[in-house]
PDB file of C-alpha atoms in Angstrom:
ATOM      1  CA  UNK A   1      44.996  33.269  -0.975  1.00  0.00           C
ATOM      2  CA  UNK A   2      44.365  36.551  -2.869  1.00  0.00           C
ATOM      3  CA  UNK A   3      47.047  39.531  -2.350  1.00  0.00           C
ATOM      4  CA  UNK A   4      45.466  41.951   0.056  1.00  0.00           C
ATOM      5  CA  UNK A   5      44.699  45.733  -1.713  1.00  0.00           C
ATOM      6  CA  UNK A   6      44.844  49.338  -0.058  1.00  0.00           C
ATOM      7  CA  UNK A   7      42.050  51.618  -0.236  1.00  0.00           C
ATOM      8  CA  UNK A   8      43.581  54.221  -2.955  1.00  0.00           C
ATOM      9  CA  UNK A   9      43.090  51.241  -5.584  1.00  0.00           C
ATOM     10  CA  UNK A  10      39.830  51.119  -5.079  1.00  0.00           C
ATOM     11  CA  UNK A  11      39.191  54.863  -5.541  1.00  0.00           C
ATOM     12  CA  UNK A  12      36.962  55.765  -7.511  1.00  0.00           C
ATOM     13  CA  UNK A  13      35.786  59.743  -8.732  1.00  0.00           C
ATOM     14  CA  UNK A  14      32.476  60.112 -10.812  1.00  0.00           C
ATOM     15  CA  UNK A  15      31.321  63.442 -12.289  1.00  0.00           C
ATOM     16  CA  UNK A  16      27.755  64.308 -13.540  1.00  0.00           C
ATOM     17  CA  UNK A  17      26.439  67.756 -14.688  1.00  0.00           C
ATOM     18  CA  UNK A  18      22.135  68.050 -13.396  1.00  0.00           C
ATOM     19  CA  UNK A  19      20.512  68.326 -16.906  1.00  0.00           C
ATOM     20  CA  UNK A  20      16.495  68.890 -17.112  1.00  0.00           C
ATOM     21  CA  UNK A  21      15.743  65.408 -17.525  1.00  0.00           C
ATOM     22  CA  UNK A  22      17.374  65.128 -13.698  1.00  0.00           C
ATOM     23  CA  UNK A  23      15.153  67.280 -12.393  1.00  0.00           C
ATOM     24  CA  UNK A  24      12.164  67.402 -10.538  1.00  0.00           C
ATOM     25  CA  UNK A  25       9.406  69.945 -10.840  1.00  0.00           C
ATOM     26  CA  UNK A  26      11.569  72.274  -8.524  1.00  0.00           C
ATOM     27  CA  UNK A  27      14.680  71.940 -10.429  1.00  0.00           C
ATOM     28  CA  UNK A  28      16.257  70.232  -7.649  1.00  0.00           C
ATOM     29  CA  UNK A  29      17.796  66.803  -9.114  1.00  0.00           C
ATOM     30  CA  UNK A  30      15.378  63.853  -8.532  1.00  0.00           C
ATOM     31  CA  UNK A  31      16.330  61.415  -5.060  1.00  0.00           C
ATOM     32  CA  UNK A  32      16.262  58.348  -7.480  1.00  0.00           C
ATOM     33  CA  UNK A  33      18.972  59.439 -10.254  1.00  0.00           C
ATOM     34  CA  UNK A  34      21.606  60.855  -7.590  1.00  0.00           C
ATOM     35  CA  UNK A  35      21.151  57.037  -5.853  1.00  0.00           C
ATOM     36  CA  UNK A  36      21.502  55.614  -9.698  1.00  0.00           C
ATOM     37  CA  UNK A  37      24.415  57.614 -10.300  1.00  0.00           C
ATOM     38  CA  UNK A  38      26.143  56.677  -6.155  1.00  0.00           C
ATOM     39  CA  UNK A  39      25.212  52.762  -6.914  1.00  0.00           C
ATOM     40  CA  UNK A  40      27.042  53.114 -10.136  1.00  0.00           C
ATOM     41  CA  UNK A  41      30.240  55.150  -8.643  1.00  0.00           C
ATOM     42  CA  UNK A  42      30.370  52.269  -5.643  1.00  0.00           C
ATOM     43  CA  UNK A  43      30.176  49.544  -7.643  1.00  0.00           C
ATOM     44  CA  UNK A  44      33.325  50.344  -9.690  1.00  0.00           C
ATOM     45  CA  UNK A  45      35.134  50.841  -6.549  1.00  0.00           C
ATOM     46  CA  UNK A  46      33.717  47.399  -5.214  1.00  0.00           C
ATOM     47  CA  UNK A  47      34.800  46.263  -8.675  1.00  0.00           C
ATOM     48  CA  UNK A  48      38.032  47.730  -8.748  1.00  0.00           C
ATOM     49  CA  UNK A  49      38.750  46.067  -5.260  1.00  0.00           C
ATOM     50  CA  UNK A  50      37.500  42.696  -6.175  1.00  0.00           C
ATOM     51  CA  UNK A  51      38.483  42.124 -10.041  1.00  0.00           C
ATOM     52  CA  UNK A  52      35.209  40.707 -10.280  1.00  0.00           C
ATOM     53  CA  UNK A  53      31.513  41.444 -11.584  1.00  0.00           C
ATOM     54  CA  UNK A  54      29.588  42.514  -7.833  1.00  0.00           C
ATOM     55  CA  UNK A  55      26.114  42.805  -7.101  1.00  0.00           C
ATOM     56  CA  UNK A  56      24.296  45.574  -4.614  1.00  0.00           C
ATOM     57  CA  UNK A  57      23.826  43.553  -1.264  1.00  0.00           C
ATOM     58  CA  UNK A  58      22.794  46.818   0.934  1.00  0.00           C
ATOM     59  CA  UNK A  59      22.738  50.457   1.190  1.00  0.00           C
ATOM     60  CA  UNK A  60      22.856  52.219   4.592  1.00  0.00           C
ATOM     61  CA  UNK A  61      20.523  55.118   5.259  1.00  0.00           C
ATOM     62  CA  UNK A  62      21.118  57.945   2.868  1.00  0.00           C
ATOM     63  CA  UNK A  63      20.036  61.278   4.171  1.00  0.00           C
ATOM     64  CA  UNK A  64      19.444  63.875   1.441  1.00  0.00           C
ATOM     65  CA  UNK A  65      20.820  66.747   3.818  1.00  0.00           C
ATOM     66  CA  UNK A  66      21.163  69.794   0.959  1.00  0.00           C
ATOM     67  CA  UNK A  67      18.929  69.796  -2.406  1.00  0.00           C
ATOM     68  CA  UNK A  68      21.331  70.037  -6.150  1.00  0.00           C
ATOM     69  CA  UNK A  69      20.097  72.365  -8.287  1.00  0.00           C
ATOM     70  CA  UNK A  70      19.929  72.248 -12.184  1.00  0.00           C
ATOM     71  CA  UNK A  71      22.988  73.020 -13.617  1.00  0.00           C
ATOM     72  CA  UNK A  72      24.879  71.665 -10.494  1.00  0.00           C
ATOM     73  CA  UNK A  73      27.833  69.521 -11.501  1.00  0.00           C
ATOM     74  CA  UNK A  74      27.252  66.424  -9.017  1.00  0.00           C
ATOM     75  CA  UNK A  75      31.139  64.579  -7.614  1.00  0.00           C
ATOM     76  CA  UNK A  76      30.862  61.448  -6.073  1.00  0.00           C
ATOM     77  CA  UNK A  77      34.353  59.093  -4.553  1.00  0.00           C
ATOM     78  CA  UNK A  78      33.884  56.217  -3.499  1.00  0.00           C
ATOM     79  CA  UNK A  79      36.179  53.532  -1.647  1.00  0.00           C
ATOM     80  CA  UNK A  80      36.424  50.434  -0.514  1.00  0.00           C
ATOM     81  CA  UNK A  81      36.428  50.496   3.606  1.00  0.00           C
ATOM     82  CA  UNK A  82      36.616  46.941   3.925  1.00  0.00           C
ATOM     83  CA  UNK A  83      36.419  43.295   2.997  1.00  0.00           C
ATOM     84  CA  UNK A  84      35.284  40.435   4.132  1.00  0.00           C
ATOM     85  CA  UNK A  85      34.803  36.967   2.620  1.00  0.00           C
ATOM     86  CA  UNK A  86      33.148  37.706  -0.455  1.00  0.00           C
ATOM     87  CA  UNK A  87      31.926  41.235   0.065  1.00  0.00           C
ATOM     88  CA  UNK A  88      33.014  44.687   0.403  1.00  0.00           C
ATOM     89  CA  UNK A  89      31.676  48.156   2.325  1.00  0.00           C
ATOM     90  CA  UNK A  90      32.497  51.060  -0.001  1.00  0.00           C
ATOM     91  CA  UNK A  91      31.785  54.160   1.078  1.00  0.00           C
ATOM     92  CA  UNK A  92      30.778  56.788  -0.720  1.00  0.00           C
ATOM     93  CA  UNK A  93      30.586  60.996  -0.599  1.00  0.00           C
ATOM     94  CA  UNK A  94      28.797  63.366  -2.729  1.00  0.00           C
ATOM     95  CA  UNK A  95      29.379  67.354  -3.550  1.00  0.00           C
ATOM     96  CA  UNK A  96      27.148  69.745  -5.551  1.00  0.00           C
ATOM     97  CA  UNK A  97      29.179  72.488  -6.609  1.00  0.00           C
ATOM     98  CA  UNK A  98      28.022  75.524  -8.429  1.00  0.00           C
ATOM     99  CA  UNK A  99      30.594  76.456 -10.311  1.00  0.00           C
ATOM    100  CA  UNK A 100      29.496  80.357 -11.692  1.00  0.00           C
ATOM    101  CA  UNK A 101      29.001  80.716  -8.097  1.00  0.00           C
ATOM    102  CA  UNK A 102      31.810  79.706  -6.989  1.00  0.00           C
ATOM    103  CA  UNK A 103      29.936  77.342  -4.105  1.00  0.00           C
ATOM    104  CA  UNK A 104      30.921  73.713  -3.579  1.00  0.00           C
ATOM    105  CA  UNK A 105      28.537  71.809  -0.465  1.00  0.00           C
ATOM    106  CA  UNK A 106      28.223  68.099   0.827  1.00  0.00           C
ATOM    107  CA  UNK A 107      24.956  66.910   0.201  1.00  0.00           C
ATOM    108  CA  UNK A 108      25.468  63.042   1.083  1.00  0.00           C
ATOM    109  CA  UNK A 109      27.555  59.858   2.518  1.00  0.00           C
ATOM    110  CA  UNK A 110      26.346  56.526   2.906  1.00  0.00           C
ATOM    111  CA  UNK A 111      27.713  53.019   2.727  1.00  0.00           C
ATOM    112  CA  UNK A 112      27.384  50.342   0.440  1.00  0.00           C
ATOM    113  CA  UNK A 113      27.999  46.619   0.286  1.00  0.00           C
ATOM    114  CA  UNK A 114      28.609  44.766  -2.235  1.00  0.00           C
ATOM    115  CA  UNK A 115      29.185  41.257  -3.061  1.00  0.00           C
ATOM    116  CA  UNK A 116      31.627  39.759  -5.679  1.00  0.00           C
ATOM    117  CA  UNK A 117      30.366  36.933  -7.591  1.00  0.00           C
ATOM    118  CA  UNK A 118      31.296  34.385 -10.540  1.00  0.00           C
ATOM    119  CA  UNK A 119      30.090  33.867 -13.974  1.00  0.00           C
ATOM    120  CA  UNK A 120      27.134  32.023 -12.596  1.00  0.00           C
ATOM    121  CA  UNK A 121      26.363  34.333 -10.123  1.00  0.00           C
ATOM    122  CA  UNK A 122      27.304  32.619  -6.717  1.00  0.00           C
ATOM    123  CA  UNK A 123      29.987  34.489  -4.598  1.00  0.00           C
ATOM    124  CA  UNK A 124      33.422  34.140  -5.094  1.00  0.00           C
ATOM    125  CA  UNK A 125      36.549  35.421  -2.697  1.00  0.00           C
ATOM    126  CA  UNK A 126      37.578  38.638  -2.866  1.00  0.00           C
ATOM    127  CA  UNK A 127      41.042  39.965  -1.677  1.00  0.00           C
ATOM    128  CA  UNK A 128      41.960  41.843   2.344  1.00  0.00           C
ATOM    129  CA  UNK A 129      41.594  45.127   2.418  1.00  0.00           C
ATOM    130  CA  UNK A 130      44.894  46.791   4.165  1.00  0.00           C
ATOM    131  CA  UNK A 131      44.386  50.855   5.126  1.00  0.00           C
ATOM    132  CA  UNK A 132      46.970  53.024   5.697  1.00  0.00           C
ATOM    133  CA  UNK A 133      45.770  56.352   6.704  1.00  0.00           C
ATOM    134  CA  UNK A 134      44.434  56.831   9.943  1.00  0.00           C
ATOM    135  CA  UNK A 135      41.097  57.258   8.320  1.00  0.00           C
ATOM    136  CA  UNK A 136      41.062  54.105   6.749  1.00  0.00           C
ATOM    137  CA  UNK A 137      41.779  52.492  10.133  1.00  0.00           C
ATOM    138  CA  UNK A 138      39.216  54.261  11.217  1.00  0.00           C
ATOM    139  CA  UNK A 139      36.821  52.845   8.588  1.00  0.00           C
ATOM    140  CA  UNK A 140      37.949  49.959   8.558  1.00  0.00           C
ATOM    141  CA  UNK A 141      37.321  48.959  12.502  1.00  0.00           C
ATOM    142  CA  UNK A 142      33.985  50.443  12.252  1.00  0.00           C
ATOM    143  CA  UNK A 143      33.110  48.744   9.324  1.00  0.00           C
ATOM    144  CA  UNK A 144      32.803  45.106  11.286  1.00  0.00           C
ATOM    145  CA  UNK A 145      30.118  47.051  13.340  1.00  0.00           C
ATOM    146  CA  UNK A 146      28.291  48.318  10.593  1.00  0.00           C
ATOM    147  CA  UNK A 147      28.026  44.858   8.895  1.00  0.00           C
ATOM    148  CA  UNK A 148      27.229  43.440  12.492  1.00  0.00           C
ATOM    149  CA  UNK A 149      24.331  45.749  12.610  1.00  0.00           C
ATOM    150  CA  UNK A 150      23.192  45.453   8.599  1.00  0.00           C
ATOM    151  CA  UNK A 151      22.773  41.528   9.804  1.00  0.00           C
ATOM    152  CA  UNK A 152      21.045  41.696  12.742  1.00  0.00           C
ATOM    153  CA  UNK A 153      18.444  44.184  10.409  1.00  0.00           C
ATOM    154  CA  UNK A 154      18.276  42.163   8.145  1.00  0.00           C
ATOM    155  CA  UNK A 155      17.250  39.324  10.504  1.00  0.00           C
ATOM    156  CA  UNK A 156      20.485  36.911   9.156  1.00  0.00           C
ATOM    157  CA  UNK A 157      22.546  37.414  12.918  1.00  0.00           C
ATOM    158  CA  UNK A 158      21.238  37.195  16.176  1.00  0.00           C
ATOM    159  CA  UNK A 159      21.609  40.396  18.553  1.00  0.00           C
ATOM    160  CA  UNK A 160      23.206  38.086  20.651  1.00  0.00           C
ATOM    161  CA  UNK A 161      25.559  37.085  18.097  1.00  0.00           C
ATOM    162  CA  UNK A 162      26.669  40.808  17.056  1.00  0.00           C
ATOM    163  CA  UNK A 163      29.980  40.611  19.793  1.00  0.00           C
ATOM    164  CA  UNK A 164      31.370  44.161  17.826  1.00  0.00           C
ATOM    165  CA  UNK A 165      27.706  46.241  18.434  1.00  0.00           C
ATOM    166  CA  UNK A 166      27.571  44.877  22.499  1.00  0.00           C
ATOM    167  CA  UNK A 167      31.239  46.038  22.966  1.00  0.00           C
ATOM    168  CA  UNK A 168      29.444  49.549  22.115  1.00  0.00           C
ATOM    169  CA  UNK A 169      26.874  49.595  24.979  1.00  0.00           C
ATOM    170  CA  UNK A 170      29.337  47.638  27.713  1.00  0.00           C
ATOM    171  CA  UNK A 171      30.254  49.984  30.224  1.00  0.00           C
ATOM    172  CA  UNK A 172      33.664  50.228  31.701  1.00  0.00           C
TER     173      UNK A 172
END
């Protein structure tokens, strides 16, 4: 049995500056290198959590909700929410902040799961999870929902099956 972890050792802070090469046509940083940049950031968390190499299982929707200019400097922190056998939600935030401006905004959240493997590739164990904020518990509870709901998608758990998503829609 591994020794269970807490979120903060997971925690992970990334910073990028938006350089040309970034960009698209309308100086706005390209959709593709801010997800490069977020899959990197979560999987060091994932890794951080696990002690082991981990591999990009899923991404939940990602909803590009304010454009980062050029010359932006891009922060992204990412944590582990939870664990399960051998894989791990982390979630993630981004801020573009415009520093001779003085403007900081949140552009985008979005989960990711990850799954810790072996030398060879197969999956290997990966150690509890144990919040302590009220956040974390938070994430944490909701987490078995979202993975519920990532597996019925995905077409690897019956609807019927997903007991934490009908607890939603039951009516007291």
């Amino acid at each position: 049995m591994l020794k269970p972890k807490h979120p903060h050792q997971s925690e992970v802070t990334m910073t990028e500056m938006v350089l040309p090469n970034d960009t698209n046509t309308l100086n706005n940083l390209m959709g593709g290198r801010l997800l490069h940049w977020m899959d990197i950031c979560a999987a060091i968390s994932a890794q951080k959590h696990s002690n082991r190499i981990v591999v990009t299982a899923s991404v939940d929707n990602v909803s590009f909700t304010e454009p980062i200019r050029l010359g932006n400097i891009v922060t992204m922190r990412a944590k582990v929410t939870r664990a399960f056998n051998s894989s791990m939600e982390v979630f993630l935030e981004v801020w573009a902040e415009d520093i001779p401006a003085g403007l900081r905004v949140s552009t985008n959240r979005a989960f990711y799961t990850f799954v810790a493997v072996d030398q060879n590739g197969r999956p290997i164990e990966v150690p509890a999870l144990e919040p302590e904020t009220d956040e974390e518990h938070e994430l944490h509870l909701s987490a078995l929902r979202r993975r519920q709901l990532r597996l019925v998608l995905a077409g690897r758990m019956k609807a019927t099956e997903a007991t934490e998503l009908k607890a939603l829609f039951q009516a007291e």
